[in-house]
PDB file of C-alpha atoms in Angstrom:
ATOM      1  CA  MET A 251      27.458 -10.712  -6.078  1.00 43.00           C
ATOM      2  CA  LYS A 252      25.829  -8.497  -8.707  1.00 40.00           C
ATOM      3  CA  ARG A 253      22.258  -9.290  -9.691  1.00 40.00           C
ATOM      4  CA  PHE A 254      20.116  -8.550 -12.679  1.00 40.00           C
ATOM      5  CA  LEU A 255      16.589  -8.085 -11.377  1.00 37.00           C
ATOM      6  CA  LEU A 256      13.603  -9.122 -13.448  1.00 36.00           C
ATOM      7  CA  THR A 257      10.516  -8.048 -11.531  1.00 36.00           C
ATOM      8  CA  TYR A 258       6.925  -8.116 -12.690  1.00 34.00           C
ATOM      9  CA  PHE A 259       4.824  -5.224 -11.377  1.00 35.00           C
ATOM     10  CA  SER A 260       1.141  -5.945 -11.641  1.00 36.00           C
ATOM     11  CA  PRO A 261      -1.506  -3.216 -11.533  1.00 39.00           C
ATOM     12  CA  PHE A 262      -3.776  -2.930  -8.521  1.00 36.00           C
ATOM     13  CA  VAL A 263      -7.090  -4.702  -8.930  1.00 37.00           C
ATOM     14  CA  ALA A 264      -9.725  -3.036  -6.797  1.00 38.00           C
ATOM     15  CA  LEU A 265     -12.561  -5.159  -5.450  1.00 36.00           C
ATOM     16  CA  PHE A 266     -15.530  -3.017  -4.539  1.00 37.00           C
ATOM     17  CA  SER A 267     -19.073  -2.286  -5.617  1.00 36.00           C
ATOM     18  CA  PRO A 268     -19.388  -0.328  -8.900  1.00 38.00           C
ATOM     19  CA  ASP A 269     -20.440   2.867  -7.161  1.00 44.00           C
ATOM     20  CA  ALA A 270     -17.898   2.615  -4.311  1.00 45.00           C
ATOM     21  CA  LEU A 271     -15.733   5.412  -5.688  1.00 47.00           C
ATOM     22  CA  SER A 272     -17.381   7.424  -8.408  1.00 50.00           C
ATOM     23  CA  ASP A 273     -14.806  10.188  -8.863  1.00 62.00           C
ATOM     24  CA  LYS A 274     -11.851   9.121 -11.043  1.00 69.00           C
ATOM     25  CA  ALA A 275      -9.541  11.747  -9.505  1.00 66.00           C
ATOM     26  CA  LEU A 276     -10.265  10.391  -6.017  1.00 68.00           C
ATOM     27  CA  THR A 277      -9.736   6.825  -7.212  1.00 72.00           C
ATOM     28  CA  ALA A 278      -6.326   7.746  -8.688  1.00 75.00           C
ATOM     29  CA  GLY A 279      -5.318   9.496  -5.466  1.00 74.00           C
ATOM     30  CA  TYR A 280      -6.318   6.506  -3.359  1.00 75.00           C
ATOM     31  CA  ALA A 281      -4.386   4.158  -5.683  1.00 76.00           C
ATOM     32  CA  LYS A 282      -1.293   6.333  -5.155  1.00 76.00           C
ATOM     33  CA  LEU A 283      -1.710   6.051  -1.377  1.00 77.00           C
ATOM     34  CA  ILE A 284      -1.907   2.261  -1.654  1.00 77.00           C
ATOM     35  CA  ALA A 285       1.230   2.221  -3.828  1.00 76.00           C
ATOM     36  CA  LEU A 286       2.992   4.502  -1.324  1.00 77.00           C
ATOM     37  CA  SER A 287       2.168   2.088   1.485  1.00 78.00           C
ATOM     38  CA  SER A 288       4.060  -0.774  -0.186  1.00 76.00           C
ATOM     39  CA  THR A 289       7.862  -0.779   0.080  1.00 75.00           C
ATOM     40  CA  ASN A 290      10.605  -3.405   0.123  1.00 74.00           C
ATOM     41  CA  ASP A 291      12.753  -1.892   2.873  1.00 79.00           C
ATOM     42  CA  ILE A 292      12.355  -1.979   6.639  1.00 84.00           C
ATOM     43  CA  SER A 293      11.328   1.460   7.836  1.00 87.00           C
ATOM     44  CA  ALA A 294       9.409   3.543  10.335  1.00 90.00           C
ATOM     45  CA  SER A 295       8.867   7.147   9.329  1.00 90.00           C
ATOM     46  CA  THR A 296       6.638  10.172   9.691  1.00 91.00           C
ATOM     47  CA  LEU A 297       6.247  13.214   7.488  1.00 89.00           C
ATOM     48  CA  TYR A 298       4.194  16.371   7.864  1.00 91.00           C
ATOM     49  CA  SER A 299       3.552  18.268   4.627  1.00 88.00           C
ATOM     50  CA  ASP A 300       0.884  20.743   3.482  1.00 87.00           C
ATOM     51  CA  GLY A 301      -1.540  19.925   6.295  1.00 87.00           C
ATOM     52  CA  LEU A 302      -1.130  16.138   5.947  1.00 88.00           C
ATOM     53  CA  ASP A 303       0.552  13.877   8.489  1.00 93.00           C
ATOM     54  CA  TYR A 304       1.965  10.603   7.084  1.00 92.00           C
ATOM     55  CA  SER A 305       3.046   7.726   9.352  1.00 94.00           C
ATOM     56  CA  LYS A 306       4.492   4.656   7.662  1.00 93.00           C
ATOM     57  CA  TYR A 307       5.806   1.339   8.972  1.00 95.00           C
ATOM     58  CA  SER A 308       7.287  -1.462   6.852  1.00 94.00           C
ATOM     59  CA  LEU A 309       8.677  -4.825   7.895  1.00 94.00           C
ATOM     60  CA  PRO A 310      10.010  -7.261   5.259  1.00 93.00           C
ATOM     61  CA  TYR A 311      11.566 -10.672   5.836  1.00 94.00           C
ATOM     62  CA  THR A 312      13.229 -12.959   3.290  1.00 92.00           C
ATOM     63  CA  PHE A 313      13.500 -16.717   3.670  1.00 95.00           C
ATOM     64  CA  LYS A 314      16.708 -17.419   1.727  1.00 93.00           C
ATOM     65  CA  ASN A 315      17.637 -20.662  -0.014  1.00 93.00           C
ATOM     66  CA  ILE A 316      14.467 -22.543   0.880  1.00 95.00           C
ATOM     67  CA  TYR A 317      15.309 -24.900  -1.960  1.00 95.00           C
ATOM     68  CA  THR A 318      18.572 -25.081  -3.908  1.00 94.00           C
ATOM     69  CA  ASP A 319      19.512 -27.220  -6.896  1.00 94.00           C
ATOM     70  CA  GLY A 320      22.871 -26.578  -8.494  1.00 93.00           C
ATOM     71  CA  ASP A 321      22.888 -22.985  -9.750  1.00 93.00           C
ATOM     72  CA  TYR A 322      19.237 -22.371  -8.807  1.00 96.00           C
ATOM     73  CA  ALA A 323      17.931 -21.089  -5.465  1.00 95.00           C
ATOM     74  CA  PHE A 324      14.341 -20.459  -4.351  1.00 97.00           C
ATOM     75  CA  ASN A 325      13.585 -17.660  -1.849  1.00 96.00           C
ATOM     76  CA  ILE A 326      10.384 -16.147  -0.482  1.00 96.00           C
ATOM     77  CA  GLN A 327       9.988 -12.599   0.802  1.00 93.00           C
ATOM     78  CA  ILE A 328       7.025 -11.510   2.925  1.00 95.00           C
ATOM     79  CA  ARG A 329       6.236  -7.907   3.827  1.00 94.00           C
ATOM     80  CA  GLY A 330       3.826  -6.110   6.070  1.00 95.00           C
ATOM     81  CA  ASN A 331       3.252  -2.376   5.554  1.00 94.00           C
ATOM     82  CA  TYR A 332       1.024   0.129   7.324  1.00 95.00           C
ATOM     83  CA  LEU A 333       0.380   3.743   6.303  1.00 94.00           C
ATOM     84  CA  LYS A 334      -1.757   6.277   8.168  1.00 95.00           C
ATOM     85  CA  VAL A 335      -2.528   9.645   6.569  1.00 93.00           C
ATOM     86  CA  LYS A 336      -4.330  12.359   8.576  1.00 94.00           C
ATOM     87  CA  SER A 337      -5.227  15.894   7.622  1.00 91.00           C
ATOM     88  CA  GLU A 338      -5.695  18.969   9.715  1.00 91.00           C
ATOM     89  CA  VAL A 339      -9.275  19.975  10.429  1.00 89.00           C
ATOM     90  CA  ILE A 340     -10.871  21.442   7.297  1.00 86.00           C
ATOM     91  CA  ASP A 341     -13.667  23.951   7.883  1.00 88.00           C
ATOM     92  CA  ILE A 342     -16.359  23.353   5.260  1.00 84.00           C
ATOM     93  CA  ASP A 343     -18.345  26.321   6.547  1.00 86.00           C
ATOM     94  CA  SER A 344     -18.963  28.014   9.903  1.00 86.00           C
ATOM     95  CA  SER A 345     -20.823  25.015  11.400  1.00 89.00           C
ATOM     96  CA  ASN A 346     -19.259  21.991   9.616  1.00 89.00           C
ATOM     97  CA  SER A 347     -15.728  20.619   9.668  1.00 90.00           C
ATOM     98  CA  LEU A 348     -13.963  17.520   8.386  1.00 88.00           C
ATOM     99  CA  ARG A 349     -10.756  15.773   9.438  1.00 91.00           C
ATOM    100  CA  SER A 350      -9.639  13.258   6.804  1.00 89.00           C
ATOM    101  CA  ARG A 351      -7.911  10.034   7.781  1.00 93.00           C
ATOM    102  CA  TRP A 352      -6.975   6.935   5.814  1.00 92.00           C
ATOM    103  CA  ASP A 353      -5.448   3.717   7.177  1.00 95.00           C
ATOM    104  CA  ILE A 354      -3.812   1.309   4.729  1.00 94.00           C
ATOM    105  CA  LEU A 355      -2.621  -2.210   5.547  1.00 95.00           C
ATOM    106  CA  ASN A 356      -0.601  -3.981   2.868  1.00 94.00           C
ATOM    107  CA  LEU A 357       0.530  -7.644   3.015  1.00 95.00           C
ATOM    108  CA  THR A 358       2.738  -9.010   0.235  1.00 94.00           C
ATOM    109  CA  THR A 359       4.589 -12.195  -0.629  1.00 95.00           C
ATOM    110  CA  SER A 360       7.186 -12.561  -3.358  1.00 93.00           C
ATOM    111  CA  PRO A 361       8.473 -15.942  -4.511  1.00 96.00           C
ATOM    112  CA  GLN A 362      11.939 -15.464  -6.035  1.00 95.00           C
ATOM    113  CA  LEU A 363      14.027 -17.702  -8.261  1.00 95.00           C
ATOM    114  CA  THR A 364      17.758 -16.981  -8.551  1.00 94.00           C
ATOM    115  CA  TYR A 365      20.088 -18.462 -11.147  1.00 95.00           C
ATOM    116  CA  SER A 366      23.832 -18.043 -10.555  1.00 93.00           C
ATOM    117  CA  ILE A 367      25.557 -17.390 -13.884  1.00 94.00           C
ATOM    118  CA  ASN A 368      28.980 -17.462 -12.257  1.00 92.00           C
ATOM    119  CA  LYS A 369      30.620 -16.381  -8.988  1.00 89.00           C
ATOM    120  CA  ASN A 370      29.957 -12.670  -9.635  1.00 92.00           C
ATOM    121  CA  TYR A 371      26.643 -12.545 -11.528  1.00 94.00           C
ATOM    122  CA  SER A 372      23.185 -13.999 -11.124  1.00 93.00           C
ATOM    123  CA  LEU A 373      19.703 -13.551 -12.585  1.00 94.00           C
ATOM    124  CA  GLU A 374      16.778 -13.123 -10.238  1.00 92.00           C
ATOM    125  CA  GLY A 375      13.101 -13.412 -11.157  1.00 93.00           C
ATOM    126  CA  GLU A 376      10.310 -12.433  -8.804  1.00 92.00           C
ATOM    127  CA  LEU A 377       6.503 -12.451  -8.800  1.00 93.00           C
ATOM    128  CA  GLU A 378       4.791 -10.192  -6.266  1.00 91.00           C
ATOM    129  CA  LEU A 379       1.349 -11.076  -4.905  1.00 93.00           C
ATOM    130  CA  GLY A 380      -0.422  -9.054  -2.273  1.00 92.00           C
ATOM    131  CA  TYR A 381      -3.503  -7.801  -0.486  1.00 94.00           C
ATOM    132  CA  SER A 382      -4.277  -4.272   0.657  1.00 92.00           C
ATOM    133  CA  ASN A 383      -7.057  -2.835   2.773  1.00 94.00           C
ATOM    134  CA  MET A 384      -7.711   0.907   2.771  1.00 93.00           C
ATOM    135  CA  GLN A 385     -10.141   2.381   5.283  1.00 94.00           C
ATOM    136  CA  ASN A 386     -11.494   5.909   5.325  1.00 92.00           C
ATOM    137  CA  LYS A 387     -11.744   6.856   8.997  1.00 92.00           C
ATOM    138  CA  SER A 388     -12.453  10.540   8.447  1.00 90.00           C
ATOM    139  CA  SER A 389     -14.413  12.335  11.121  1.00 91.00           C
ATOM    140  CA  PHE A 390     -17.082  14.964  10.536  1.00 90.00           C
ATOM    141  CA  TYR A 391     -18.503  17.502  12.979  1.00 92.00           C
ATOM    142  CA  GLY A 392     -21.636  19.333  11.972  1.00 91.00           C
ATOM    143  CA  GLU A 393     -25.070  18.998  10.411  1.00 91.00           C
ATOM    144  CA  ASP A 394     -26.476  15.560   9.526  1.00 91.00           C
ATOM    145  CA  ASP A 395     -27.562  16.523   5.989  1.00 90.00           C
ATOM    146  CA  VAL A 396     -24.021  17.696   5.141  1.00 88.00           C
ATOM    147  CA  LYS A 397     -22.646  14.465   6.603  1.00 90.00           C
ATOM    148  CA  ALA A 398     -25.047  12.454   4.426  1.00 89.00           C
ATOM    149  CA  GLY A 399     -23.838  14.386   1.365  1.00 87.00           C
ATOM    150  CA  LEU A 400     -20.200  13.625   2.224  1.00 86.00           C
ATOM    151  CA  ARG A 401     -21.060   9.929   2.605  1.00 87.00           C
ATOM    152  CA  GLU A 402     -22.821   9.973  -0.749  1.00 86.00           C
ATOM    153  CA  ALA A 403     -19.746  11.597  -2.346  1.00 82.00           C
ATOM    154  CA  LYS A 404     -17.655   8.755  -0.813  1.00 79.00           C
ATOM    155  CA  LEU A 405     -15.643  11.083   1.422  1.00 81.00           C
ATOM    156  CA  LEU A 406     -16.703   9.326   4.675  1.00 88.00           C
ATOM    157  CA  ASP A 407     -17.062   5.782   6.021  1.00 88.00           C
ATOM    158  CA  TRP A 408     -15.814   3.340   3.389  1.00 89.00           C
ATOM    159  CA  ASP A 409     -13.132   0.748   2.882  1.00 90.00           C
ATOM    160  CA  ILE A 410     -11.614  -0.974  -0.151  1.00 89.00           C
ATOM    161  CA  ASN A 411      -9.841  -4.306  -0.526  1.00 91.00           C
ATOM    162  CA  THR A 412      -7.356  -4.784  -3.360  1.00 88.00           C
ATOM    163  CA  LEU A 413      -5.377  -7.654  -4.783  1.00 89.00           C
ATOM    164  CA  HIS A 414      -2.132  -6.887  -6.537  1.00 84.00           C
TER     165      HIS A 414
END
């Protein structure tokens, strides 16, 4: 059966203190990582590129035909996604080094309504609601004052919760 998909994609709404991420370029990069962590397909994959190691796991499940009434059917899809991104050790100077790491957990549910036009075609509407948690688990080796500066720049020890 062929389907016309009508899907609403909502923007990520970040819930954090106003000074949690002060750099707009960093915020955009983190939003892209959260978007990358969310997929509809079952998968387990790793990728190494330009000093970054990506490990991603996704597990969706759809409850089909929970309720049917004539040409209408109600389904619910739930998904769990996990993404881990690690960098190689970055030498800041001769006595300080940083290894970046981010862990992202993404849980999503999607109620779906399907209307069968005829035997071959149907319309499907879906609303996606979800929660994501992104944790910065970067490790730093070196002087305490440099570590404090990295914390102040929001490059160490933080986490963000988002609703989408």
